[in-house]
PDB file of C-alpha atoms in Angstrom:
ATOM      1  CA  MET A 171      95.524 100.514  82.911  1.00  0.00           C
ATOM      2  CA  ASN A 172      96.316  99.709  86.532  1.00  0.00           C
ATOM      3  CA  CYS A 173      93.115  99.605  88.564  1.00  0.00           C
ATOM      4  CA  VAL A 174      92.869  97.719  91.846  1.00  0.00           C
ATOM      5  CA  PHE A 175      89.137  97.182  91.316  1.00  0.00           C
ATOM      6  CA  CYS A 176      89.593  95.811  87.789  1.00  0.00           C
ATOM      7  CA  GLU A 177      92.524  93.588  88.774  1.00  0.00           C
ATOM      8  CA  GLY A 178      90.909  92.153  91.908  1.00  0.00           C
ATOM      9  CA  ASN A 179      87.946  92.360  94.252  1.00  0.00           C
ATOM     10  CA  GLY A 180      89.366  95.195  96.350  1.00  0.00           C
ATOM     11  CA  GLY A 181      88.722  93.374  99.609  1.00  0.00           C
ATOM     12  CA  GLU A 182      87.089  90.270 101.026  1.00  0.00           C
ATOM     13  CA  LEU A 183      84.228  89.410  98.687  1.00  0.00           C
ATOM     14  CA  ILE A 184      80.942  89.339 100.608  1.00  0.00           C
ATOM     15  CA  TRP A 185      78.301  89.491  97.865  1.00  0.00           C
ATOM     16  CA  GLN A 186      77.981  90.189  94.149  1.00  0.00           C
ATOM     17  CA  ASP A 187      75.579  90.244  91.247  1.00  0.00           C
ATOM     18  CA  ALA A 188      75.983  90.983  87.538  1.00  0.00           C
ATOM     19  CA  HIS A 189      76.564  94.707  88.198  1.00  0.00           C
ATOM     20  CA  CYS A 190      78.466  95.222  91.424  1.00  0.00           C
ATOM     21  CA  ARG A 191      80.000  93.597  94.462  1.00  0.00           C
ATOM     22  CA  VAL A 192      80.261  94.230  98.189  1.00  0.00           C
ATOM     23  CA  VAL A 193      83.694  93.764  99.712  1.00  0.00           C
ATOM     24  CA  ARG A 194      84.926  94.156 103.275  1.00  0.00           C
ATOM     25  CA  ALA A 195      88.046  96.262 103.340  1.00  0.00           C
ATOM     26  CA  ASN A 196      90.939  95.244 105.550  1.00  0.00           C
ATOM     27  CA  GLU A 197      91.129  98.419 107.646  1.00  0.00           C
ATOM     28  CA  ALA A 198      92.317  97.641 111.172  1.00  0.00           C
ATOM     29  CA  ASP A 199      91.094 100.982 112.565  1.00  0.00           C
ATOM     30  CA  TYR A 200      87.714 100.617 110.842  1.00  0.00           C
ATOM     31  CA  PRO A 201      86.475  97.023 111.059  1.00  0.00           C
ATOM     32  CA  GLY A 202      83.305  96.613 109.087  1.00  0.00           C
ATOM     33  CA  LEU A 203      84.307  99.207 106.479  1.00  0.00           C
ATOM     34  CA  CYS A 204      82.886  97.917 103.223  1.00  0.00           C
ATOM     35  CA  ARG A 205      82.820  99.042  99.620  1.00  0.00           C
ATOM     36  CA  VAL A 206      80.250  98.665  96.903  1.00  0.00           C
ATOM     37  CA  VAL A 207      82.298  98.358  93.697  1.00  0.00           C
ATOM     38  CA  TRP A 208      80.750  98.620  90.235  1.00  0.00           C
ATOM     39  CA  HIS A 209      82.130  95.819  88.051  1.00  0.00           C
ATOM     40  CA  ASP A 210      82.677  97.900  84.888  1.00  0.00           C
ATOM     41  CA  HIS A 211      85.472 100.447  84.903  1.00  0.00           C
ATOM     42  CA  ILE A 212      83.559 103.710  84.928  1.00  0.00           C
ATOM     43  CA  MET A 213      84.230 106.844  86.934  1.00  0.00           C
ATOM     44  CA  GLU A 214      80.956 108.546  87.783  1.00  0.00           C
ATOM     45  CA  MET A 215      77.391 107.682  88.759  1.00  0.00           C
ATOM     46  CA  THR A 216      76.161 109.636  85.746  1.00  0.00           C
ATOM     47  CA  ASP A 217      78.025 107.179  83.498  1.00  0.00           C
ATOM     48  CA  LEU A 218      75.397 104.606  84.521  1.00  0.00           C
ATOM     49  CA  ARG A 219      71.933 104.275  83.053  1.00  0.00           C
ATOM     50  CA  ALA A 220      69.083 105.214  85.413  1.00  0.00           C
ATOM     51  CA  ALA A 221      68.278 101.585  86.295  1.00  0.00           C
ATOM     52  CA  GLU A 222      71.954 100.906  87.017  1.00  0.00           C
ATOM     53  CA  ARG A 223      72.195 103.966  89.286  1.00  0.00           C
ATOM     54  CA  GLU A 224      69.123 102.754  91.143  1.00  0.00           C
ATOM     55  CA  ARG A 225      70.592  99.252  91.543  1.00  0.00           C
ATOM     56  CA  CYS A 226      73.869 100.647  92.830  1.00  0.00           C
ATOM     57  CA  MET A 227      72.155 102.783  95.449  1.00  0.00           C
ATOM     58  CA  ILE A 228      69.863  99.949  96.554  1.00  0.00           C
ATOM     59  CA  VAL A 229      72.998  97.913  97.288  1.00  0.00           C
ATOM     60  CA  VAL A 230      74.624 100.852  99.152  1.00  0.00           C
ATOM     61  CA  PHE A 231      71.507 101.393 101.273  1.00  0.00           C
ATOM     62  CA  GLU A 232      71.065  97.687 102.039  1.00  0.00           C
ATOM     63  CA  LEU A 233      74.711  97.483 103.061  1.00  0.00           C
ATOM     64  CA  GLU A 234      74.250 100.475 105.360  1.00  0.00           C
ATOM     65  CA  ARG A 235      71.163  98.858 106.907  1.00  0.00           C
ATOM     66  CA  ALA A 236      73.031  95.578 107.427  1.00  0.00           C
ATOM     67  CA  LEU A 237      76.060  97.227 109.036  1.00  0.00           C
ATOM     68  CA  ARG A 238      73.816  99.183 111.387  1.00  0.00           C
ATOM     69  CA  ALA A 239      72.045  95.986 112.410  1.00  0.00           C
ATOM     70  CA  LEU A 240      75.249  94.019 112.963  1.00  0.00           C
ATOM     71  CA  LEU A 241      77.527  96.638 114.542  1.00  0.00           C
ATOM     72  CA  ASN A 242      75.243  99.292 116.079  1.00  0.00           C
ATOM     73  CA  PRO A 243      77.623 102.145 115.164  1.00  0.00           C
ATOM     74  CA  ASP A 244      77.150 105.726 116.330  1.00  0.00           C
ATOM     75  CA  LYS A 245      77.067 106.853 112.681  1.00  0.00           C
ATOM     76  CA  ILE A 246      77.484 105.486 109.164  1.00  0.00           C
ATOM     77  CA  ASN A 247      79.499 107.447 106.609  1.00  0.00           C
ATOM     78  CA  VAL A 248      78.754 106.864 102.938  1.00  0.00           C
ATOM     79  CA  ALA A 249      81.209 108.317 100.436  1.00  0.00           C
ATOM     80  CA  SER A 250      82.056 108.033  96.771  1.00  0.00           C
ATOM     81  CA  LEU A 251      85.302 109.839  96.051  1.00  0.00           C
ATOM     82  CA  GLY A 252      87.297 108.067  93.369  1.00  0.00           C
ATOM     83  CA  ASN A 253      90.095 110.613  93.333  1.00  0.00           C
ATOM     84  CA  ALA A 254      92.812 108.066  94.038  1.00  0.00           C
ATOM     85  CA  VAL A 255      91.042 105.135  92.337  1.00  0.00           C
ATOM     86  CA  PRO A 256      88.896 106.430  89.458  1.00  0.00           C
ATOM     87  CA  HIS A 257      86.631 103.376  89.373  1.00  0.00           C
ATOM     88  CA  LEU A 258      83.086 103.819  90.680  1.00  0.00           C
ATOM     89  CA  HIS A 259      82.875 102.591  94.259  1.00  0.00           C
ATOM     90  CA  TRP A 260      81.110 103.619  97.439  1.00  0.00           C
ATOM     91  CA  HIS A 261      82.598 103.413 100.935  1.00  0.00           C
ATOM     92  CA  VAL A 262      80.124 102.439 103.663  1.00  0.00           C
ATOM     93  CA  ILE A 263      81.880 103.074 106.957  1.00  0.00           C
ATOM     94  CA  PRO A 264      80.606 102.263 110.450  1.00  0.00           C
ATOM     95  CA  ARG A 265      81.785 105.043 112.758  1.00  0.00           C
ATOM     96  CA  PHE A 266      82.114 105.140 116.525  1.00  0.00           C
ATOM     97  CA  ARG A 267      82.692 108.163 118.740  1.00  0.00           C
ATOM     98  CA  ASP A 268      85.941 106.665 120.035  1.00  0.00           C
ATOM     99  CA  ASP A 269      87.520 105.861 116.642  1.00  0.00           C
ATOM    100  CA  ARG A 270      90.747 107.623 115.632  1.00  0.00           C
ATOM    101  CA  HIS A 271      89.126 110.292 113.490  1.00  0.00           C
ATOM    102  CA  TYR A 272      85.610 110.845 114.852  1.00  0.00           C
ATOM    103  CA  PRO A 273      83.924 113.214 114.080  1.00  0.00           C
ATOM    104  CA  SER A 274      86.209 113.930 111.107  1.00  0.00           C
ATOM    105  CA  ALA A 275      86.444 111.838 107.959  1.00  0.00           C
ATOM    106  CA  ILE A 276      88.612 108.730 108.230  1.00  0.00           C
ATOM    107  CA  TRP A 277      90.984 110.240 105.655  1.00  0.00           C
ATOM    108  CA  ALA A 278      91.695 113.300 107.840  1.00  0.00           C
ATOM    109  CA  ALA A 279      94.537 113.557 110.347  1.00  0.00           C
ATOM    110  CA  PRO A 280      93.890 111.305 113.373  1.00  0.00           C
ATOM    111  CA  LEU A 281      92.572 113.087 116.454  1.00  0.00           C
ATOM    112  CA  ARG A 282      93.485 110.400 118.996  1.00  0.00           C
ATOM    113  CA  ASP A 283      94.486 106.803 119.451  1.00  0.00           C
ATOM    114  CA  GLY A 284      91.289 105.002 118.652  1.00  0.00           C
ATOM    115  CA  THR A 285      89.653 102.030 120.234  1.00  0.00           C
ATOM    116  CA  ILE A 286      90.286  98.929 118.157  1.00  0.00           C
ATOM    117  CA  ARG A 287      87.097  96.934 117.767  1.00  0.00           C
ATOM    118  CA  ALA A 288      86.865  93.302 116.865  1.00  0.00           C
ATOM    119  CA  LEU A 289      84.199  92.282 114.423  1.00  0.00           C
ATOM    120  CA  PRO A 290      81.583  89.853 115.721  1.00  0.00           C
ATOM    121  CA  GLU A 291      82.471  86.224 115.206  1.00  0.00           C
ATOM    122  CA  GLN A 292      81.432  85.026 111.752  1.00  0.00           C
ATOM    123  CA  PHE A 293      80.907  88.655 110.654  1.00  0.00           C
ATOM    124  CA  ASP A 294      81.307  87.936 106.939  1.00  0.00           C
ATOM    125  CA  GLU A 295      78.692  85.167 107.087  1.00  0.00           C
ATOM    126  CA  LEU A 296      76.326  87.338 109.106  1.00  0.00           C
ATOM    127  CA  LEU A 297      76.736  90.160 106.594  1.00  0.00           C
ATOM    128  CA  ARG A 298      76.104  87.777 103.679  1.00  0.00           C
ATOM    129  CA  GLY A 299      72.907  86.709 105.432  1.00  0.00           C
ATOM    130  CA  GLN A 300      71.822  90.317 105.822  1.00  0.00           C
ATOM    131  CA  LEU A 301      72.389  90.954 102.085  1.00  0.00           C
ATOM    132  CA  LYS A 302      70.747  87.768 100.785  1.00  0.00           C
ATOM    133  CA  ASN A 303      67.564  89.610  99.781  1.00  0.00           C
ATOM    134  CA  LEU A 304      69.503  91.639  97.205  1.00  0.00           C
ATOM    135  CA  GLY A 305      69.252  88.660  94.860  1.00  0.00           C
TER     136      GLY A 305
END
């Protein structure tokens, strides 16, 4: 089986516990785009036990809260697709009105040349600090 999330972190590792990890994706047009990746190779949320589903969503929501605090985006998109990579993961995407695709999904055709944003200095460390209460 070839699975990018089984073979590696899937991005810059920010935080992890026994169940899942938070990684920052390297998406030049979408700095701050992160993923919550379940460690075990499963496809759907309903493959998890109730307590595991709750843990996964707590991490997604805490990541959203942290990204809002650090980046002050116009919107946050949260998506779990898994069509191309059938390994349970959630995208948590800070969105700005002047990005390439706004208001469409980032996977749609671009609508314009977007504004490239730089992440705040020490972003990864700041994000780790925001997520420290996850345990």
